[in-house]
PDB file of C-alpha atoms and ligand atoms in Angstrom:
ATOM      1  CA  MET A  83       0.045 -10.263 -15.843  1.00  0.00           C
ATOM      2  CA  GLY A  84      -1.136  -8.583 -12.622  1.00  0.00           C
ATOM      3  CA  ASN A  85      -4.227  -6.402 -12.700  1.00  0.00           C
ATOM      4  CA  VAL A  86      -4.050  -2.673 -12.039  1.00  0.00           C
ATOM      5  CA  PHE A  87      -7.009  -1.198 -10.146  1.00  0.00           C
ATOM      6  CA  VAL A  88      -7.301   2.592  -9.885  1.00  0.00           C
ATOM      7  CA  LEU A  89      -9.614   3.294  -6.938  1.00  0.00           C
ATOM      8  CA  ASP A  90     -11.049   6.579  -8.118  1.00  0.00           C
ATOM      9  CA  HIS A  91     -13.933   6.921  -5.658  1.00  0.00           C
ATOM     10  CA  PRO A  92     -14.836  10.628  -5.236  1.00  0.00           C
ATOM     11  CA  LEU A  93     -13.766  10.634  -1.561  1.00  0.00           C
ATOM     12  CA  ILE A  94     -10.369   9.206  -2.506  1.00  0.00           C
ATOM     13  CA  GLN A  95      -9.892  11.677  -5.364  1.00  0.00           C
ATOM     14  CA  HIS A  96     -10.893  14.642  -3.179  1.00  0.00           C
ATOM     15  CA  LYS A  97      -8.519  13.714  -0.361  1.00  0.00           C
ATOM     16  CA  LEU A  98      -5.690  12.862  -2.767  1.00  0.00           C
ATOM     17  CA  THR A  99      -5.943  16.309  -4.361  1.00  0.00           C
ATOM     18  CA  HIS A 100      -5.309  17.889  -0.936  1.00  0.00           C
ATOM     19  CA  ILE A 101      -2.465  15.437  -0.259  1.00  0.00           C
ATOM     20  CA  ARG A 102      -0.808  16.542  -3.507  1.00  0.00           C
ATOM     21  CA  ASP A 103      -1.186  20.285  -2.737  1.00  0.00           C
ATOM     22  CA  VAL A 104       2.223  21.772  -1.884  1.00  0.00           C
ATOM     23  CA  ASN A 105       0.496  24.006   0.702  1.00  0.00           C
ATOM     24  CA  THR A 106      -0.741  21.017   2.747  1.00  0.00           C
ATOM     25  CA  GLY A 107       1.380  20.801   5.915  1.00  0.00           C
ATOM     26  CA  THR A 108       2.663  17.705   7.708  1.00  0.00           C
ATOM     27  CA  LYS A 109      -0.223  17.348  10.176  1.00  0.00           C
ATOM     28  CA  GLU A 110      -2.941  17.479   7.521  1.00  0.00           C
ATOM     29  CA  PHE A 111      -0.868  15.398   5.056  1.00  0.00           C
ATOM     30  CA  ARG A 112      -0.517  12.603   7.630  1.00  0.00           C
ATOM     31  CA  GLN A 113      -4.232  12.702   8.468  1.00  0.00           C
ATOM     32  CA  LEU A 114      -5.275  12.553   4.809  1.00  0.00           C
ATOM     33  CA  VAL A 115      -2.882   9.682   3.952  1.00  0.00           C
ATOM     34  CA  ASP A 116      -4.360   7.755   6.887  1.00  0.00           C
ATOM     35  CA  GLU A 117      -7.922   8.397   5.643  1.00  0.00           C
ATOM     36  CA  VAL A 118      -7.200   7.454   2.015  1.00  0.00           C
ATOM     37  CA  ALA A 119      -5.434   4.259   3.107  1.00  0.00           C
ATOM     38  CA  GLY A 120      -8.550   3.301   5.101  1.00  0.00           C
ATOM     39  CA  LEU A 121     -10.824   3.945   2.136  1.00  0.00           C
ATOM     40  CA  MET A 122      -8.572   1.910  -0.166  1.00  0.00           C
ATOM     41  CA  ALA A 123      -8.670  -0.962   2.332  1.00  0.00           C
ATOM     42  CA  PHE A 124     -12.350  -1.481   1.480  1.00  0.00           C
ATOM     43  CA  GLU A 125     -11.556  -2.288  -2.133  1.00  0.00           C
ATOM     44  CA  ILE A 126      -8.395  -4.321  -1.574  1.00  0.00           C
ATOM     45  CA  THR A 127     -10.281  -6.616   0.827  1.00  0.00           C
ATOM     46  CA  ARG A 128     -13.260  -7.071  -1.528  1.00  0.00           C
ATOM     47  CA  ASP A 129     -12.337 -10.712  -2.295  1.00  0.00           C
ATOM     48  CA  LEU A 130     -11.970 -11.840   1.339  1.00  0.00           C
ATOM     49  CA  PRO A 131     -13.781 -15.168   1.744  1.00  0.00           C
ATOM     50  CA  LEU A 132     -16.946 -15.268   3.865  1.00  0.00           C
ATOM     51  CA  GLU A 133     -18.493 -18.093   5.852  1.00  0.00           C
ATOM     52  CA  GLU A 134     -21.937 -18.514   7.339  1.00  0.00           C
ATOM     53  CA  ILE A 135     -22.678 -18.631  11.060  1.00  0.00           C
ATOM     54  CA  GLN A 136     -25.873 -18.824  13.094  1.00  0.00           C
ATOM     55  CA  VAL A 137     -26.728 -15.617  14.944  1.00  0.00           C
ATOM     56  CA  LYS A 138     -29.667 -14.803  17.194  1.00  0.00           C
ATOM     57  CA  THR A 139     -30.807 -11.229  16.597  1.00  0.00           C
ATOM     58  CA  PRO A 140     -33.301  -9.663  19.060  1.00  0.00           C
ATOM     59  CA  VAL A 141     -35.983 -10.770  16.580  1.00  0.00           C
ATOM     60  CA  ALA A 142     -35.036 -14.158  15.086  1.00  0.00           C
ATOM     61  CA  GLU A 143     -32.388 -16.835  14.418  1.00  0.00           C
ATOM     62  CA  ALA A 144     -30.531 -16.075  11.182  1.00  0.00           C
ATOM     63  CA  THR A 145     -27.768 -17.534   9.039  1.00  0.00           C
ATOM     64  CA  LEU A 146     -25.349 -14.636   8.480  1.00  0.00           C
ATOM     65  CA  LYS A 147     -21.898 -14.019   7.053  1.00  0.00           C
ATOM     66  CA  VAL A 148     -18.577 -13.307   8.719  1.00  0.00           C
ATOM     67  CA  ILE A 149     -15.061 -13.236   7.261  1.00  0.00           C
ATOM     68  CA  ALA A 150     -13.620 -16.767   7.138  1.00  0.00           C
ATOM     69  CA  GLY A 151     -10.375 -17.138   9.076  1.00  0.00           C
ATOM     70  CA  LYS A 152      -8.040 -15.705   6.451  1.00  0.00           C
ATOM     71  CA  LYS A 153      -4.609 -14.724   7.786  1.00  0.00           C
ATOM     72  CA  LEU A 154      -3.462 -11.349   6.499  1.00  0.00           C
ATOM     73  CA  GLY A 155      -0.185  -9.495   6.765  1.00  0.00           C
ATOM     74  CA  LEU A 156       0.563  -5.854   6.031  1.00  0.00           C
ATOM     75  CA  VAL A 157       4.068  -4.904   4.964  1.00  0.00           C
ATOM     76  CA  PRO A 158       4.789  -1.168   4.897  1.00  0.00           C
ATOM     77  CA  ILE A 159       7.953  -0.175   3.041  1.00  0.00           C
ATOM     78  CA  LEU A 160       9.847   2.127   5.420  1.00  0.00           C
ATOM     79  CA  ARG A 161       9.580   4.932   5.902  1.00  0.00           C
ATOM     80  CA  ALA A 162       6.678   6.293   3.912  1.00  0.00           C
ATOM     81  CA  GLY A 163       4.574   3.115   3.985  1.00  0.00           C
ATOM     82  CA  LEU A 164       4.202   3.575   7.746  1.00  0.00           C
ATOM     83  CA  GLY A 165       1.838   6.481   7.079  1.00  0.00           C
ATOM     84  CA  MET A 166      -0.736   4.088   5.591  1.00  0.00           C
ATOM     85  CA  VAL A 167      -0.658   1.365   8.274  1.00  0.00           C
ATOM     86  CA  ASP A 168      -3.097   2.758  10.846  1.00  0.00           C
ATOM     87  CA  GLY A 169      -5.793   3.557   8.281  1.00  0.00           C
ATOM     88  CA  ILE A 170      -5.731  -0.027   6.993  1.00  0.00           C
ATOM     89  CA  ILE A 171      -5.433  -1.664  10.416  1.00  0.00           C
ATOM     90  CA  LYS A 172      -8.607   0.120  11.539  1.00  0.00           C
ATOM     91  CA  MET A 173     -10.412  -1.906   8.841  1.00  0.00           C
ATOM     92  CA  ILE A 174      -8.581  -5.251   9.328  1.00  0.00           C
ATOM     93  CA  PRO A 175      -7.428  -5.165  12.964  1.00  0.00           C
ATOM     94  CA  ALA A 176      -6.392  -8.858  13.081  1.00  0.00           C
ATOM     95  CA  ALA A 177      -3.699  -8.436  10.413  1.00  0.00           C
ATOM     96  CA  LYS A 178      -0.082  -8.885  11.498  1.00  0.00           C
ATOM     97  CA  ILE A 179       2.467  -6.285  10.415  1.00  0.00           C
ATOM     98  CA  GLY A 180       5.884  -6.929   8.871  1.00  0.00           C
ATOM     99  CA  HIS A 181       8.375  -4.254   7.851  1.00  0.00           C
ATOM    100  CA  VAL A 182      10.760  -3.883   4.931  1.00  0.00           C
ATOM    101  CA  GLY A 183      13.220  -0.990   5.192  1.00  0.00           C
ATOM    102  CA  LEU A 184      14.415   0.353   1.853  1.00  0.00           C
ATOM    103  CA  TYR A 185      15.627   3.683   0.628  1.00  0.00           C
ATOM    104  CA  ARG A 186      16.169   4.759  -2.927  1.00  0.00           C
ATOM    105  CA  ASP A 187      19.764   5.847  -3.612  1.00  0.00           C
ATOM    106  CA  PRO A 188      19.383   9.424  -4.888  1.00  0.00           C
ATOM    107  CA  GLU A 189      22.144   8.976  -7.536  1.00  0.00           C
ATOM    108  CA  THR A 190      21.391   5.531  -8.972  1.00  0.00           C
ATOM    109  CA  LEU A 191      17.654   5.453  -7.993  1.00  0.00           C
ATOM    110  CA  LYS A 192      18.296   1.804  -7.002  1.00  0.00           C
ATOM    111  CA  PRO A 193      16.743   0.467  -3.767  1.00  0.00           C
ATOM    112  CA  VAL A 194      19.005  -0.259  -0.789  1.00  0.00           C
ATOM    113  CA  GLU A 195      17.546  -2.706   1.763  1.00  0.00           C
ATOM    114  CA  TYR A 196      18.379  -2.095   5.435  1.00  0.00           C
ATOM    115  CA  TYR A 197      15.734  -3.983   7.436  1.00  0.00           C
ATOM    116  CA  VAL A 198      13.313  -6.910   7.101  1.00  0.00           C
ATOM    117  CA  LYS A 199      11.081  -8.375   9.808  1.00  0.00           C
ATOM    118  CA  LEU A 200       8.022 -10.477   8.946  1.00  0.00           C
ATOM    119  CA  PRO A 201       5.443 -12.454  10.944  1.00  0.00           C
ATOM    120  CA  THR A 202       6.806 -15.951  11.710  1.00  0.00           C
ATOM    121  CA  ASP A 203       3.953 -17.754   9.899  1.00  0.00           C
ATOM    122  CA  VAL A 204       4.760 -15.976   6.622  1.00  0.00           C
ATOM    123  CA  GLU A 205       3.833 -18.967   4.430  1.00  0.00           C
ATOM    124  CA  GLU A 206       0.260 -19.063   5.767  1.00  0.00           C
ATOM    125  CA  ARG A 207      -0.549 -15.369   5.213  1.00  0.00           C
ATOM    126  CA  ASP A 208      -1.738 -13.259   2.317  1.00  0.00           C
ATOM    127  CA  PHE A 209       0.250 -10.011   2.221  1.00  0.00           C
ATOM    128  CA  ILE A 210      -0.523  -6.427   1.292  1.00  0.00           C
ATOM    129  CA  VAL A 211       2.665  -4.437   0.609  1.00  0.00           C
ATOM    130  CA  ILE A 212       2.073  -0.717   1.117  1.00  0.00           C
ATOM    131  CA  ASP A 213       3.968   2.374   0.002  1.00  0.00           C
ATOM    132  CA  PRO A 214       2.482   5.732  -1.041  1.00  0.00           C
ATOM    133  CA  MET A 215       4.774   5.969  -4.101  1.00  0.00           C
ATOM    134  CA  LEU A 216       5.455   3.612  -7.029  1.00  0.00           C
ATOM    135  CA  ALA A 217       7.969   5.623  -9.068  1.00  0.00           C
ATOM    136  CA  THR A 218      10.642   3.608 -10.938  1.00  0.00           C
ATOM    137  CA  GLY A 219       9.170   0.539  -9.236  1.00  0.00           C
ATOM    138  CA  GLY A 220      12.580  -0.505  -7.897  1.00  0.00           C
ATOM    139  CA  SER A 221      11.639  -0.272  -4.198  1.00  0.00           C
ATOM    140  CA  ALA A 222       8.310  -2.108  -4.423  1.00  0.00           C
ATOM    141  CA  SER A 223       9.800  -4.793  -6.670  1.00  0.00           C
ATOM    142  CA  ALA A 224      12.733  -5.357  -4.273  1.00  0.00           C
ATOM    143  CA  ALA A 225      10.411  -5.447  -1.235  1.00  0.00           C
ATOM    144  CA  ILE A 226       8.176  -8.035  -2.899  1.00  0.00           C
ATOM    145  CA  THR A 227      11.199 -10.138  -3.930  1.00  0.00           C
ATOM    146  CA  SER A 228      12.432  -9.961  -0.342  1.00  0.00           C
ATOM    147  CA  ILE A 229       9.176 -11.227   1.161  1.00  0.00           C
ATOM    148  CA  LYS A 230       8.757 -13.892  -1.549  1.00  0.00           C
ATOM    149  CA  ASN A 231      12.269 -15.154  -0.691  1.00  0.00           C
ATOM    150  CA  ARG A 232      11.046 -15.586   2.895  1.00  0.00           C
ATOM    151  CA  GLY A 233       8.031 -17.655   1.826  1.00  0.00           C
ATOM    152  CA  ALA A 234       5.214 -15.205   0.999  1.00  0.00           C
ATOM    153  CA  LYS A 235       3.033 -16.445  -1.865  1.00  0.00           C
ATOM    154  CA  ASN A 236      -0.094 -14.308  -2.237  1.00  0.00           C
ATOM    155  CA  ILE A 237       0.819 -10.632  -2.413  1.00  0.00           C
ATOM    156  CA  LYS A 238      -1.003  -7.426  -3.365  1.00  0.00           C
ATOM    157  CA  LEU A 239       0.577  -3.992  -3.681  1.00  0.00           C
ATOM    158  CA  MET A 240      -1.221  -0.821  -2.520  1.00  0.00           C
ATOM    159  CA  CYS A 241       0.136   2.638  -3.434  1.00  0.00           C
ATOM    160  CA  LEU A 242      -1.380   6.102  -3.508  1.00  0.00           C
ATOM    161  CA  VAL A 243       0.307   7.364  -6.667  1.00  0.00           C
ATOM    162  CA  ALA A 244       2.147   5.484  -9.422  1.00  0.00           C
ATOM    163  CA  ALA A 245       4.032   6.341 -12.586  1.00  0.00           C
ATOM    164  CA  PRO A 246       3.446   4.172 -15.679  1.00  0.00           C
ATOM    165  CA  GLU A 247       7.167   3.254 -15.591  1.00  0.00           C
ATOM    166  CA  GLY A 248       6.784   1.736 -12.107  1.00  0.00           C
ATOM    167  CA  VAL A 249       3.663  -0.211 -13.023  1.00  0.00           C
ATOM    168  CA  GLU A 250       5.503  -1.687 -16.015  1.00  0.00           C
ATOM    169  CA  VAL A 251       8.468  -2.788 -13.869  1.00  0.00           C
ATOM    170  CA  LEU A 252       6.134  -4.386 -11.309  1.00  0.00           C
ATOM    171  CA  GLN A 253       4.166  -6.238 -13.965  1.00  0.00           C
ATOM    172  CA  LYS A 254       7.381  -7.560 -15.506  1.00  0.00           C
ATOM    173  CA  ASP A 255       9.113  -8.535 -12.228  1.00  0.00           C
ATOM    174  CA  HIS A 256       6.009  -9.784 -10.382  1.00  0.00           C
ATOM    175  CA  PRO A 257       3.227 -10.712 -12.835  1.00  0.00           C
ATOM    176  CA  ASP A 258       1.372 -12.507 -10.015  1.00  0.00           C
ATOM    177  CA  VAL A 259       0.898  -9.304  -7.964  1.00  0.00           C
ATOM    178  CA  ASP A 260      -2.232  -7.146  -8.393  1.00  0.00           C
ATOM    179  CA  ILE A 261      -1.663  -3.401  -7.942  1.00  0.00           C
ATOM    180  CA  TYR A 262      -4.160  -1.068  -6.223  1.00  0.00           C
ATOM    181  CA  LEU A 263      -3.694   2.685  -6.765  1.00  0.00           C
ATOM    182  CA  ALA A 264      -5.498   5.903  -5.906  1.00  0.00           C
ATOM    183  CA  ALA A 265      -4.046   7.496  -9.065  1.00  0.00           C
ATOM    184  CA  LEU A 266      -1.949   6.603 -12.094  1.00  0.00           C
ATOM    185  CA  ASP A 267       0.040   9.708 -12.986  1.00  0.00           C
ATOM    186  CA  GLU A 268       1.691  10.929 -16.167  1.00  0.00           C
ATOM    187  CA  LYS A 269       5.423  10.170 -15.947  1.00  0.00           C
ATOM    188  CA  LEU A 270       8.687  10.428 -13.998  1.00  0.00           C
ATOM    189  CA  ASP A 271      10.868  13.539 -14.084  1.00  0.00           C
ATOM    190  CA  ASP A 272      14.673  13.508 -14.544  1.00  0.00           C
ATOM    191  CA  HIS A 273      15.187  12.866 -10.803  1.00  0.00           C
ATOM    192  CA  GLY A 274      12.776   9.935 -10.706  1.00  0.00           C
ATOM    193  CA  TYR A 275       9.949  11.930  -9.074  1.00  0.00           C
ATOM    194  CA  ILE A 276       6.380  11.248 -10.130  1.00  0.00           C
ATOM    195  CA  VAL A 277       4.737  14.031 -12.184  1.00  0.00           C
ATOM    196  CA  PRO A 278       2.498  15.623 -10.971  1.00  0.00           C
ATOM    197  CA  GLY A 279       2.866  13.313  -7.931  1.00  0.00           C
ATOM    198  CA  LEU A 280       3.016  14.709  -4.417  1.00  0.00           C
ATOM    199  CA  GLY A 281       6.754  15.243  -3.839  1.00  0.00           C
ATOM    200  CA  ASP A 282       8.745  13.170  -1.366  1.00  0.00           C
ATOM    201  CA  ALA A 283       6.170  11.188   0.585  1.00  0.00           C
ATOM    202  CA  GLY A 284       8.491  10.285   3.495  1.00  0.00           C
ATOM    203  CA  ASP A 285       9.678  13.844   4.012  1.00  0.00           C
ATOM    204  CA  ARG A 286       6.155  15.241   3.850  1.00  0.00           C
ATOM    205  CA  LEU A 287       4.799  12.621   6.288  1.00  0.00           C
ATOM    206  CA  PHE A 288       7.541  12.996   8.840  1.00  0.00           C
ATOM    207  CA  GLY A 289       8.425  16.678   8.348  1.00  0.00           C
ATOM    208  CA  THR A 290      12.056  15.960   7.502  1.00  0.00           C
ATOM    209  CA  LYS A 291      12.455  18.610   4.806  1.00  0.00           C
TER     210      LYS A 291
HETATM  211  O1  LIG B  75       9.646   3.339  -7.094  1.00  0.00           O
HETATM  212  P1  LIG B  75      10.943   3.901  -6.609  1.00  0.00           P
HETATM  213  O2  LIG B  75      11.673   4.663  -7.688  1.00  0.00           O
HETATM  214  O3  LIG B  75      11.805   2.893  -5.933  1.00  0.00           O
HETATM  215  O4  LIG B  75      10.584   5.045  -5.556  1.00  0.00           O
HETATM  216  C1  LIG B  75       9.616   4.891  -4.574  1.00  0.00           C
HETATM  217  C2  LIG B  75      10.231   4.843  -3.211  1.00  0.00           C
HETATM  218  O5  LIG B  75      10.816   6.119  -2.892  1.00  0.00           O
HETATM  219  C3  LIG B  75      10.293   6.560  -1.636  1.00  0.00           C
HETATM  220  O6  LIG B  75      11.082   6.124  -0.578  1.00  0.00           O
HETATM  221  P2  LIG B  75      12.457   6.836  -0.164  1.00  0.00           P
HETATM  222  O7  LIG B  75      13.618   6.221  -0.862  1.00  0.00           O
HETATM  223  O8  LIG B  75      12.316   8.323  -0.336  1.00  0.00           O
HETATM  224  O9  LIG B  75      12.603   6.457   1.344  1.00  0.00           O
HETATM  225  P3  LIG B  75      11.789   7.039   2.601  1.00  0.00           P
HETATM  226  O10 LIG B  75      10.406   6.436   2.541  1.00  0.00           O
HETATM  227  O11 LIG B  75      12.576   6.568   3.763  1.00  0.00           O
HETATM  228  O12 LIG B  75      11.747   8.536   2.477  1.00  0.00           O
HETATM  229  C4  LIG B  75       8.925   5.931  -1.615  1.00  0.00           C
HETATM  230  O13 LIG B  75       8.353   5.895  -0.335  1.00  0.00           O
HETATM  231  C5  LIG B  75       9.165   4.575  -2.196  1.00  0.00           C
HETATM  232  O14 LIG B  75       9.589   3.610  -1.253  1.00  0.00           O
HETATM  233  O1  LIG B  76       7.712  11.128  -6.522  1.00  0.00           O
HETATM  234  C1  LIG B  76       8.328  10.388  -5.716  1.00  0.00           C
HETATM  235  C2  LIG B  76       9.211   9.379  -6.140  1.00  0.00           C
HETATM  236  C3  LIG B  76       9.827   8.602  -5.207  1.00  0.00           C
HETATM  237  N1  LIG B  76       9.610   8.830  -3.890  1.00  0.00           N
HETATM  238  C4  LIG B  76       8.760   9.800  -3.459  1.00  0.00           C
HETATM  239  O2  LIG B  76       8.577   9.967  -2.257  1.00  0.00           O
HETATM  240  N2  LIG B  76       8.158  10.559  -4.389  1.00  0.00           N
HETATM  241 MG1  LIG B  77      11.621   9.626   0.861  1.00  0.00          MG
END
């Protein structure tokens, strides 16, 4: 079964509290999501392989470490995942970016896919799928299935806030995928919103409500 890591660093918790606040407007919400995504990138890249190279410092020759040529891909789930891309790319600028477009049908809560575009060398890359919200888990599970069907093998999922119901679905559908969260919340409400959550992530990021 996939591991669940809750990245509860004080900086992440502090910023997430302001993200959740209903009085936080679009501009500040977007800025904070970007910052938290960057902080989470530290932890999700902790197992990147290193290799040794020779470097001449101003003082001496030294054998030092750099990241070994690992190919990474980021896959934001549209729309809300887009809000986390820049923060992560600042930390791993060589990553390629794919996109999976999904929306959750408001009646059935089932995901509807409308767009997929991945880097051409999909089989050679490790992927990080990103979406601020893991609610019923339907969208993240469908996005991961979609990229697996196109050849992706090593996949991690990064979300800001999850409900236990969504984590359970992910672990059942994709036991090979580790999940990285800033918070694991209490439950889903009758409309499939995470409680206490942060509301509709896409609408708050893009100011569409
Ligand atoms: O775990 P689930 O129950 O599937 O819900 C989570 C999904 O819902 C939201 O997207 P939404 O459908 O609102 O689309 P949007 O990002 O375009 O607003 C969110 O960004 C996730 O993708
Ligand atoms: O709480 C939720 C659940 C699904 N999608 C969101 O944006 N928020
Ligand atoms: Mg939305």
